Coordinates of C-alpha atoms in Angstrom, one line a residue:
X1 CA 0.0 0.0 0.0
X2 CA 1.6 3.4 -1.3
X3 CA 1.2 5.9 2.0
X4 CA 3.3 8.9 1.3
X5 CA 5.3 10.3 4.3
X6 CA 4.6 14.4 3.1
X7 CA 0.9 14.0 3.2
X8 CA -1.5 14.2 6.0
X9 CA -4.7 12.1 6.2
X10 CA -7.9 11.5 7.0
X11 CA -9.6 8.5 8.7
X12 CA -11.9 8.7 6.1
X13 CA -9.1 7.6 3.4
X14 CA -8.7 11.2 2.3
X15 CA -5.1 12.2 1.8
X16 CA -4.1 16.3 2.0
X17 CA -1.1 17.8 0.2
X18 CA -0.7 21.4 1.7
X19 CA 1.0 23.7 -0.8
X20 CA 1.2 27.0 1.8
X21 CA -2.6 27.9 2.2
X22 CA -3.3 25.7 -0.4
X23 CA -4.7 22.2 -0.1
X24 CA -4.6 19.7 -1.9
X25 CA -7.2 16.6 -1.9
X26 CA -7.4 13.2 -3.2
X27 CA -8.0 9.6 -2.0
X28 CA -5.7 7.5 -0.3
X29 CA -4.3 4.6 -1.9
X30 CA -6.0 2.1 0.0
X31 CA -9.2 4.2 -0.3
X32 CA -9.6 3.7 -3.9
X33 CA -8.1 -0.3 -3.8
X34 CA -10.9 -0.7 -1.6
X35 CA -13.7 0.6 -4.0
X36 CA -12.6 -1.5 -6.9
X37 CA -12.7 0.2 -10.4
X38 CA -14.1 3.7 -10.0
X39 CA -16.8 4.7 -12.9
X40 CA -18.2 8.1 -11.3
X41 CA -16.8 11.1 -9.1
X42 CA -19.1 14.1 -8.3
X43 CA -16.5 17.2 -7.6
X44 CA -17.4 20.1 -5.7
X45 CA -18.5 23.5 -6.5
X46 CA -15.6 26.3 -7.4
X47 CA -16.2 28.6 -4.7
X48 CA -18.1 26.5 -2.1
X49 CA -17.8 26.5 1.3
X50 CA -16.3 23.7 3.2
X51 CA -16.1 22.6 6.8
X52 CA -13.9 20.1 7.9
X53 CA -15.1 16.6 8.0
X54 CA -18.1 17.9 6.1
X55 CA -19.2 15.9 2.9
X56 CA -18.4 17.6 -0.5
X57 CA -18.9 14.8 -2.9
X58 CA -18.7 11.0 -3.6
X59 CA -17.2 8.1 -5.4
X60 CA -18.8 5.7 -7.5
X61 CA -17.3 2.5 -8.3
X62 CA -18.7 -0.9 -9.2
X63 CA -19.1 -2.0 -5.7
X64 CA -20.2 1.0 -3.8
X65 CA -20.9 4.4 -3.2
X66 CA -18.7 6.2 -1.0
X67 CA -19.2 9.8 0.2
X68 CA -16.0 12.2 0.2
X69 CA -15.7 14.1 3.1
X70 CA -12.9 17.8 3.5
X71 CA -10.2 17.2 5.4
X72 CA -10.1 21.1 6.1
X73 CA -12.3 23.8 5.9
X74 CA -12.2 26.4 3.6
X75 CA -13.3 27.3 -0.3
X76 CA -13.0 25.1 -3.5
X77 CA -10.3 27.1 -5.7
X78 CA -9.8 24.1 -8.4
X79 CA -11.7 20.8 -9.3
X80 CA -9.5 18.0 -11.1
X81 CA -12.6 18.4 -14.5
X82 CA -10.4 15.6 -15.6
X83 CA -12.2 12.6 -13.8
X84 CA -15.4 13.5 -15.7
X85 CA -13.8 11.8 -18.3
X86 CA -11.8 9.3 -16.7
X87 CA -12.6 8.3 -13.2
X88 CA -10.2 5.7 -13.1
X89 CA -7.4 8.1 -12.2
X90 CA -8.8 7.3 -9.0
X91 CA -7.6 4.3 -9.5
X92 CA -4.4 4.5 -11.4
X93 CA -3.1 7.5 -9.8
X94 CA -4.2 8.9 -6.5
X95 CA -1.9 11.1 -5.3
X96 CA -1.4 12.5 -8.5
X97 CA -3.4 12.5 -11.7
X98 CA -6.5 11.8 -9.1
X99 CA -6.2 14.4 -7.1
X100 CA -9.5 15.7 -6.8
X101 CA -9.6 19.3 -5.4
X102 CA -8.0 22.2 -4.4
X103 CA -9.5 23.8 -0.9
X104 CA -8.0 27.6 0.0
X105 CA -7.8 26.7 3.7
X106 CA -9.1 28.5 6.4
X107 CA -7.2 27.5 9.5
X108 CA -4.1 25.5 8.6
X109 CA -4.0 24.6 12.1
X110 CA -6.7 21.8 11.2
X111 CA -4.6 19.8 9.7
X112 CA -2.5 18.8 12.9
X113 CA -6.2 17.4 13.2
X114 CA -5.3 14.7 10.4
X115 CA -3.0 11.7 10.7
X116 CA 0.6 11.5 9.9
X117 CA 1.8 8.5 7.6
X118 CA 2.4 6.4 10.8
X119 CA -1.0 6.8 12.5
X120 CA -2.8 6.6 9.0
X121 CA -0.8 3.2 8.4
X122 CA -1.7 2.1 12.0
X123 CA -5.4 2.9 11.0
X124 CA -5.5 0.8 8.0
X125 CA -3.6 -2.1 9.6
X126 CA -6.5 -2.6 12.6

């Protein structure tokens, strides 16, 4: 299971990439392994308003729905349009090509509320 060591996580499965005030979000590795083949990803709204640990969209994939939930709060700068058109960077690439949104964070403070790449493996090994 890929778990990069400069991200901070989720125990949803979400994964955060902070780039100064700027945050970048995805699904972790094991997240979308779990879901099996992804056919379907509903992105936020440019400009909404987040709260962390609020829902902002969801995952389709040929065993379940999953709802995605903001591992920060703050306001959509960016979607990833690209998974429209091919979901399955979910799949192939998730802390890259499937990232899925940009958030321009609030209180960067909240991410000392995530997990480190120790704790998050700890999670997924119970």
């Amino acid at each position: 299971m890929n778990i990069p060591e400069n991200l901070r996580y989720s125990k949803d499965h979400e994964w955060a990439r902070a780039e100064g005030d700027l945050i970048e979000v995805g699904i972790t590795d094991y997240a979308q392994d779990a879901l099996g083949d992804v056919v379907y990803v509903e992105l936020p709204e440019i400009d909404s308003r987040l709260q962390q640990h609020e829902v902002f969209g969801e995952v389709e994939s040929t065993k379940s729905v999953s709802e995605l939930y903001a591992p920060v709060s703050g306001t959509v700068s960016e979607v990833n349009d690209d998974l429209y058109g091919a979901p399955q960077r979910l799949n192939e690439d998730p802390y890259g090509e499937g990232w899925i949104c940009k958030i321009n964070c609030e209180n960067s403070d909240e991410l000392d509320n995530l997990l480190d790449a120790n704790a998050y493996r700890q999670l997924i090994s119970e």
